[in-house]
Structures are given as structure tokens and as C-alpha cells.
CSV table of N, CA and C in Angstrom, one decimal:
chain,number,residue,atom,x,y,z
A,1,UNK,N,173.3,5.9,18.7
A,1,UNK,CA,172.8,5.4,19.2
A,1,UNK,C,172.7,5.7,20.6
A,2,UNK,N,173.4,6.6,20.9
A,2,UNK,CA,174.4,7.0,21.8
A,2,UNK,C,172.7,7.8,22.5
A,3,UNK,N,172.6,8.8,21.4
A,3,UNK,CA,171.5,9.9,21.4
A,3,UNK,C,170.4,9.2,21.9
A,4,UNK,N,169.6,8.0,21.2
A,4,UNK,CA,169.1,7.8,21.4
A,4,UNK,C,168.7,7.2,23.0
A,5,UNK,N,169.6,6.1,23.1
A,5,UNK,CA,170.5,5.8,24.6
A,5,UNK,C,170.0,6.8,25.3
A,6,UNK,N,171.0,8.1,25.5
A,6,UNK,CA,170.4,8.7,26.5
A,6,UNK,C,168.9,9.5,26.6
A,7,UNK,N,167.7,9.7,25.7
A,7,UNK,CA,166.3,9.7,25.4
A,7,UNK,C,165.8,9.0,26.4
A,8,UNK,N,166.2,7.7,25.5
A,8,UNK,CA,165.1,6.8,26.0
A,8,UNK,C,165.5,6.8,28.4
A,9,UNK,N,166.8,7.2,28.8
A,9,UNK,CA,167.2,7.2,30.0
A,9,UNK,C,165.9,8.3,30.6
A,10,UNK,N,166.2,9.3,29.6
A,10,UNK,CA,165.3,11.0,30.3
A,10,UNK,C,164.5,10.2,30.3
A,11,UNK,N,163.9,9.7,29.0
A,11,UNK,CA,162.1,9.8,29.5
A,11,UNK,C,161.4,9.1,30.3
A,12,UNK,N,162.1,7.8,30.9
A,12,UNK,CA,162.0,6.7,31.8
A,12,UNK,C,161.4,7.7,33.0
A,13,UNK,N,162.6,9.0,33.5
A,13,UNK,CA,163.0,9.3,34.1
A,13,UNK,C,161.8,10.2,34.1
A,14,UNK,N,161.2,10.7,33.0
A,14,UNK,CA,160.3,12.1,32.7
A,14,UNK,C,159.0,10.7,33.9
A,15,UNK,N,158.9,9.8,33.4
A,15,UNK,CA,157.5,8.7,33.6
A,15,UNK,C,158.1,8.0,34.7
A,16,UNK,N,159.0,8.1,35.9
A,16,UNK,CA,158.8,7.9,37.9
A,16,UNK,C,158.4,9.4,38.0
A,17,UNK,N,158.8,10.2,37.5
A,17,UNK,CA,157.6,11.4,38.4
A,17,UNK,C,156.3,11.0,38.0
A,18,UNK,N,156.5,10.6,36.8
A,18,UNK,CA,154.4,10.9,36.5
A,18,UNK,C,154.3,10.1,37.3
A,19,UNK,N,154.8,8.7,37.4
A,19,UNK,CA,154.1,8.6,39.0
A,19,UNK,C,153.6,8.1,39.9
A,20,UNK,N,155.3,8.9,40.4
A,20,UNK,CA,155.3,9.1,41.7
A,20,UNK,C,154.7,10.4,42.2
A,21,UNK,N,154.1,11.4,41.0
A,21,UNK,CA,152.9,12.8,41.0
A,21,UNK,C,151.6,12.0,41.8
A,22,UNK,N,151.2,10.4,40.3
A,22,UNK,CA,149.8,9.9,40.9
A,22,UNK,C,149.3,9.5,42.3
A,23,UNK,N,150.8,9.1,42.5
A,23,UNK,CA,150.1,8.2,43.6
A,23,UNK,C,149.1,8.1,44.6
A,24,UNK,N,147.6,7.8,45.4
A,24,UNK,CA,146.9,8.5,45.7
A,24,UNK,C,146.5,7.9,46.5
A,25,UNK,N,146.3,7.5,47.7
A,25,UNK,CA,145.6,7.5,49.1
A,25,UNK,C,144.6,7.4,50.0
A,26,UNK,N,144.2,6.5,49.6
A,26,UNK,CA,143.3,7.1,50.6
A,26,UNK,C,142.3,6.0,51.5
A,27,UNK,N,142.8,6.1,53.0
A,27,UNK,CA,142.4,5.0,53.8
A,27,UNK,C,140.9,5.9,55.1
A,28,UNK,N,140.7,5.3,55.4
A,28,UNK,CA,139.4,5.4,55.8
A,28,UNK,C,139.6,4.2,57.2
A,29,UNK,N,139.3,5.4,58.7
A,29,UNK,CA,139.2,4.7,60.3
A,29,UNK,C,138.8,3.5,60.0
A,30,UNK,N,138.8,2.2,61.2
A,30,UNK,CA,137.6,1.2,61.2
A,30,UNK,C,135.9,2.0,61.5
A,31,UNK,N,135.9,2.8,62.3
A,31,UNK,CA,134.4,3.1,62.8
A,31,UNK,C,134.5,3.7,61.1
A,32,UNK,N,134.8,4.3,60.3
A,32,UNK,CA,134.2,4.7,59.5
A,32,UNK,C,134.2,6.2,59.8
A,33,UNK,N,134.6,7.5,60.7
A,33,UNK,CA,134.0,8.0,60.9
A,33,UNK,C,135.7,9.2,60.4
A,34,UNK,N,136.4,8.6,60.3
A,34,UNK,CA,137.5,9.6,59.3
A,34,UNK,C,138.5,9.3,58.7
A,35,UNK,N,138.0,9.8,56.7
A,35,UNK,CA,138.4,9.1,56.2
A,35,UNK,C,139.5,10.5,55.0
A,36,UNK,N,141.7,10.2,55.6
A,36,UNK,CA,141.4,10.9,54.5
A,36,UNK,C,142.9,10.7,53.0
A,37,UNK,N,143.2,10.7,52.1
A,37,UNK,CA,143.6,11.0,51.2
A,37,UNK,C,145.0,11.6,51.7
A,38,UNK,N,146.2,11.1,50.9
A,38,UNK,CA,147.5,11.6,51.1
A,38,UNK,C,147.9,11.1,49.7
A,39,UNK,N,149.0,11.8,49.3
A,39,UNK,CA,149.3,12.0,47.8
A,39,UNK,C,150.7,11.1,48.3
A,40,UNK,N,151.3,10.3,47.6
A,40,UNK,CA,153.1,9.7,47.0
A,40,UNK,C,154.0,10.1,48.0
A,41,UNK,N,153.7,10.8,49.2
A,41,UNK,CA,154.6,11.7,49.7
A,41,UNK,C,154.4,12.2,51.4
A,42,UNK,N,153.1,11.1,51.0
A,42,UNK,CA,152.4,11.3,52.5
A,42,UNK,C,151.5,12.2,53.0
A,43,UNK,N,151.9,13.5,52.0
A,43,UNK,CA,151.5,15.1,52.6
A,43,UNK,C,149.6,14.7,52.2
A,44,UNK,N,149.1,15.2,53.5
A,44,UNK,CA,147.8,15.6,53.5
A,44,UNK,C,146.6,15.8,52.3
A,45,UNK,N,145.6,15.4,51.2
A,45,UNK,CA,145.1,15.4,50.2
A,45,UNK,C,143.6,15.8,50.3
A,46,UNK,N,143.0,15.5,51.8
A,46,UNK,CA,141.9,15.5,51.7
A,46,UNK,C,141.7,15.0,53.0
A,47,UNK,N,140.5,14.9,53.9
A,47,UNK,CA,139.9,14.7,55.1
A,47,UNK,C,138.1,15.1,54.7
A,48,UNK,N,137.5,13.7,54.9
A,48,UNK,CA,135.9,13.7,55.8
A,48,UNK,C,136.3,13.2,56.5
A,49,UNK,N,135.1,14.1,57.1
A,49,UNK,CA,134.6,12.7,58.4
A,49,UNK,C,133.3,13.3,58.4
A,50,UNK,N,132.8,11.8,59.1
A,50,UNK,CA,131.7,11.8,59.0
A,50,UNK,C,130.6,12.3,60.3
A,51,UNK,N,129.0,12.4,59.8
A,51,UNK,CA,128.0,12.5,60.9
A,51,UNK,C,129.4,12.5,62.3
A,52,UNK,N,128.8,12.9,62.8
A,52,UNK,CA,129.0,11.8,64.9
A,52,UNK,C,130.6,12.0,65.0
A,53,UNK,N,131.7,12.9,64.3
A,53,UNK,CA,132.5,12.0,64.4
A,53,UNK,C,133.3,13.4,65.5
A,54,UNK,N,132.6,14.9,65.3
A,54,UNK,CA,133.1,15.4,65.8
A,54,UNK,C,132.8,14.9,67.8
A,55,UNK,N,131.8,14.3,68.0
A,55,UNK,CA,131.2,13.9,69.6
A,55,UNK,C,131.8,13.3,70.6
A,56,UNK,N,133.4,12.2,68.9
A,56,UNK,CA,134.4,12.0,69.6
A,56,UNK,C,135.4,12.9,70.2
A,57,UNK,N,135.1,13.9,70.9
A,57,UNK,CA,136.0,15.5,70.7
A,57,UNK,C,137.2,14.9,70.4
A,58,UNK,N,137.9,16.1,70.7
A,58,UNK,CA,138.5,17.2,70.3
A,58,UNK,C,140.3,16.6,70.0
A,59,UNK,N,140.6,15.6,70.6
A,59,UNK,CA,141.5,15.1,71.3
A,59,UNK,C,142.0,13.6,71.1
A,60,UNK,N,140.8,13.4,70.6
A,60,UNK,CA,140.3,12.0,70.4
A,60,UNK,C,140.5,11.9,68.9
A,61,UNK,N,139.7,12.5,68.0
A,61,UNK,CA,139.7,12.5,66.7
A,61,UNK,C,140.9,13.1,66.7
A,62,UNK,N,141.8,13.8,66.8
A,62,UNK,CA,142.9,14.2,66.3
A,62,UNK,C,144.1,13.4,66.5
A,63,UNK,N,143.8,12.0,66.9
A,63,UNK,CA,144.9,10.9,67.4
A,63,UNK,C,144.0,10.5,65.9
A,64,UNK,N,142.9,10.4,65.1
A,64,UNK,CA,142.0,9.7,64.9
A,64,UNK,C,142.4,9.8,63.7
A,65,UNK,N,142.5,10.8,63.5
A,65,UNK,CA,142.9,11.4,61.7
A,65,UNK,C,144.3,11.3,62.0
A,66,UNK,N,145.3,11.3,63.1
A,66,UNK,CA,146.4,11.2,62.8
A,66,UNK,C,146.7,9.5,62.3
A,67,UNK,N,146.4,8.7,63.1
A,67,UNK,CA,146.4,7.8,63.8
A,67,UNK,C,146.6,6.9,61.2
A,68,UNK,N,144.7,7.5,60.9
A,68,UNK,CA,144.7,7.2,59.7
A,68,UNK,C,145.0,8.1,58.8
A,69,UNK,N,145.1,8.5,59.0
A,69,UNK,CA,146.4,9.1,58.2
A,69,UNK,C,147.8,9.2,57.5
A,70,UNK,N,148.5,8.0,59.0
A,70,UNK,CA,149.0,7.6,59.1
A,70,UNK,C,149.9,6.2,58.3
A,71,UNK,N,148.5,5.2,58.3
A,71,UNK,CA,148.0,4.3,57.8
A,71,UNK,C,147.6,5.0,55.8
A,72,UNK,N,147.2,6.1,56.0
A,72,UNK,CA,147.5,6.0,54.5
A,72,UNK,C,148.8,6.7,53.6
A,73,UNK,N,149.7,6.8,54.4
A,73,UNK,CA,151.5,7.1,54.2
A,73,UNK,C,151.8,6.3,53.7
A,74,UNK,N,151.9,5.5,55.1
A,74,UNK,CA,152.5,3.1,55.0
A,74,UNK,C,152.3,3.4,53.8
A,75,UNK,N,150.5,3.1,53.3
A,75,UNK,CA,150.3,2.7,51.6
A,75,UNK,C,151.4,3.4,50.8
A,76,UNK,N,151.2,3.8,50.6
A,76,UNK,CA,151.7,5.1,50.1
A,76,UNK,C,153.1,4.6,49.7
A,77,UNK,N,153.6,5.2,50.9
A,77,UNK,CA,155.2,4.7,50.8
A,77,UNK,C,155.1,3.2,50.5
A,78,UNK,N,154.3,2.4,50.6
A,78,UNK,CA,154.7,0.6,49.5
A,78,UNK,C,154.2,1.2,48.1
A,79,UNK,N,153.9,1.6,48.0
A,79,UNK,CA,153.2,1.7,46.1
A,79,UNK,C,154.4,2.7,45.6
A,80,UNK,N,154.7,3.8,46.3
A,80,UNK,CA,156.1,4.9,45.1
A,80,UNK,C,157.7,3.3,45.6
A,81,UNK,N,157.5,2.6,46.7
A,81,UNK,CA,159.2,1.6,47.2
A,81,UNK,C,159.1,0.7,45.6
A,82,UNK,N,157.4,0.2,45.6
A,82,UNK,CA,157.2,-0.7,44.3
A,82,UNK,C,157.2,-0.1,43.0
A,83,UNK,N,156.8,1.1,42.9
A,83,UNK,CA,157.8,2.3,41.8
A,83,UNK,C,159.2,2.7,41.3
A,84,UNK,N,159.9,2.7,42.4
A,84,UNK,CA,161.2,2.9,42.6
A,84,UNK,C,161.9,1.3,42.4
A,85,UNK,N,161.6,0.5,42.6
A,85,UNK,CA,162.2,-1.0,42.3
A,85,UNK,C,161.8,-0.9,42.0
A,86,UNK,N,160.8,-1.2,40.7
A,86,UNK,CA,160.4,-1.4,39.3
A,86,UNK,C,161.4,0.1,38.1
A,87,UNK,N,161.5,0.4,38.2
A,87,UNK,CA,162.0,1.9,37.9
A,87,UNK,C,164.0,1.2,38.2
A,88,UNK,N,164.6,1.2,39.3
A,88,UNK,CA,166.3,0.9,39.1
A,88,UNK,C,166.5,-0.7,38.7
A,89,UNK,N,165.2,-1.4,39.0
A,89,UNK,CA,165.9,-2.7,37.3
A,89,UNK,C,165.3,-2.0,35.7
A,90,UNK,N,164.6,-1.4,35.1
A,90,UNK,CA,163.9,-0.8,34.4
A,90,UNK,C,165.7,0.2,33.7
A,91,UNK,N,165.5,0.7,35.2
A,91,UNK,CA,166.7,1.8,34.8
A,91,UNK,C,168.2,1.4,34.4
A,92,UNK,N,168.7,-0.1,35.3
A,92,UNK,CA,169.6,-0.2,35.2
A,92,UNK,C,169.3,-1.0,34.0
A,93,UNK,N,169.1,-2.1,33.7
A,93,UNK,CA,169.5,-2.3,32.1
A,93,UNK,C,169.8,-0.8,31.1
A,94,UNK,N,168.8,0.1,30.9
A,94,UNK,CA,168.8,1.1,29.8
A,94,UNK,C,170.3,2.1,30.6
A,95,UNK,N,170.4,1.9,31.3
A,95,UNK,CA,172.2,2.4,31.9
A,95,UNK,C,173.5,1.2,31.8
A,96,UNK,N,172.9,0.0,31.4
A,96,UNK,CA,174.7,-1.0,31.6
A,96,UNK,C,174.0,-1.9,29.9
A,97,UNK,N,173.6,-1.3,30.0
A,97,UNK,CA,172.7,-1.7,27.6
A,97,UNK,C,174.1,-0.7,27.2
A,98,UNK,N,175.1,-1.7,26.0
A,98,UNK,CA,176.2,-1.7,25.3
A,98,UNK,C,175.6,-1.7,24.9
A,99,UNK,N,176.6,0.0,24.5
A,99,UNK,CA,176.1,0.1,22.0
A,99,UNK,C,176.7,-0.3,21.0
A,100,UNK,N,175.9,-0.8,20.8
A,100,UNK,CA,176.4,-2.3,19.0
A,100,UNK,C,177.9,-1.5,18.8
A,101,UNK,N,178.7,-2.0,18.6
A,101,UNK,CA,180.0,-2.2,18.1
A,101,UNK,C,180.3,-2.5,16.6
A,102,UNK,N,178.6,-3.5,15.7
A,102,UNK,CA,178.6,-3.4,14.4
A,102,UNK,C,178.6,-2.4,13.2
């Protein structure tokens, strides 16, 4: 039974890692010129610029990319927090369960 509990806990940790790795958030700026994609740690994994985006000028375009990426990262962090909360609850149940004594 102890081995089964340890195996269940380990599987739970693997599943948590897989769920974190699967996080991907795409966000588009209000003007539809910039679209970014970030992973579960907020790292930029994709960037798309619509026709006309270069007409903003370098500094303004850069600000738009950063602002859009920040919004995507916030959404990714919210997903990560939700996954972590679910994990903590279920993992706590696994850790606190007592072996049968019968």
C-alpha cells in the first residue's frame, strides 16, 4: 500500500509537469496588429505582425509587442495558478491519506 501511495504521488507530480508544459496563451492587441503566444512561464513562443504593423514605427511597435506579451503572460500565470491550486488540493489529499490498518 505504501508503494502504491508513493506511485500515485509520483504520477501526480508528472501530471502537474505535463499540464504546466501544455500551457500556451495567444493574445492579440486591441488594434489587431500584434499577436503573441507565450508558454506557461511567460516566455514568448510566437509573434505575428499584421500588415501595417511596421507603420507604427519601431518604438511604438516594440511597446505594443511588450504590452501584448505582458497580457498573454498574465493569462498564462493565471492558468498556472489554477493548475497549481488544483494540484495542491489533490496532492494534499494523497499525502494526508493514512494507510489502512486492517
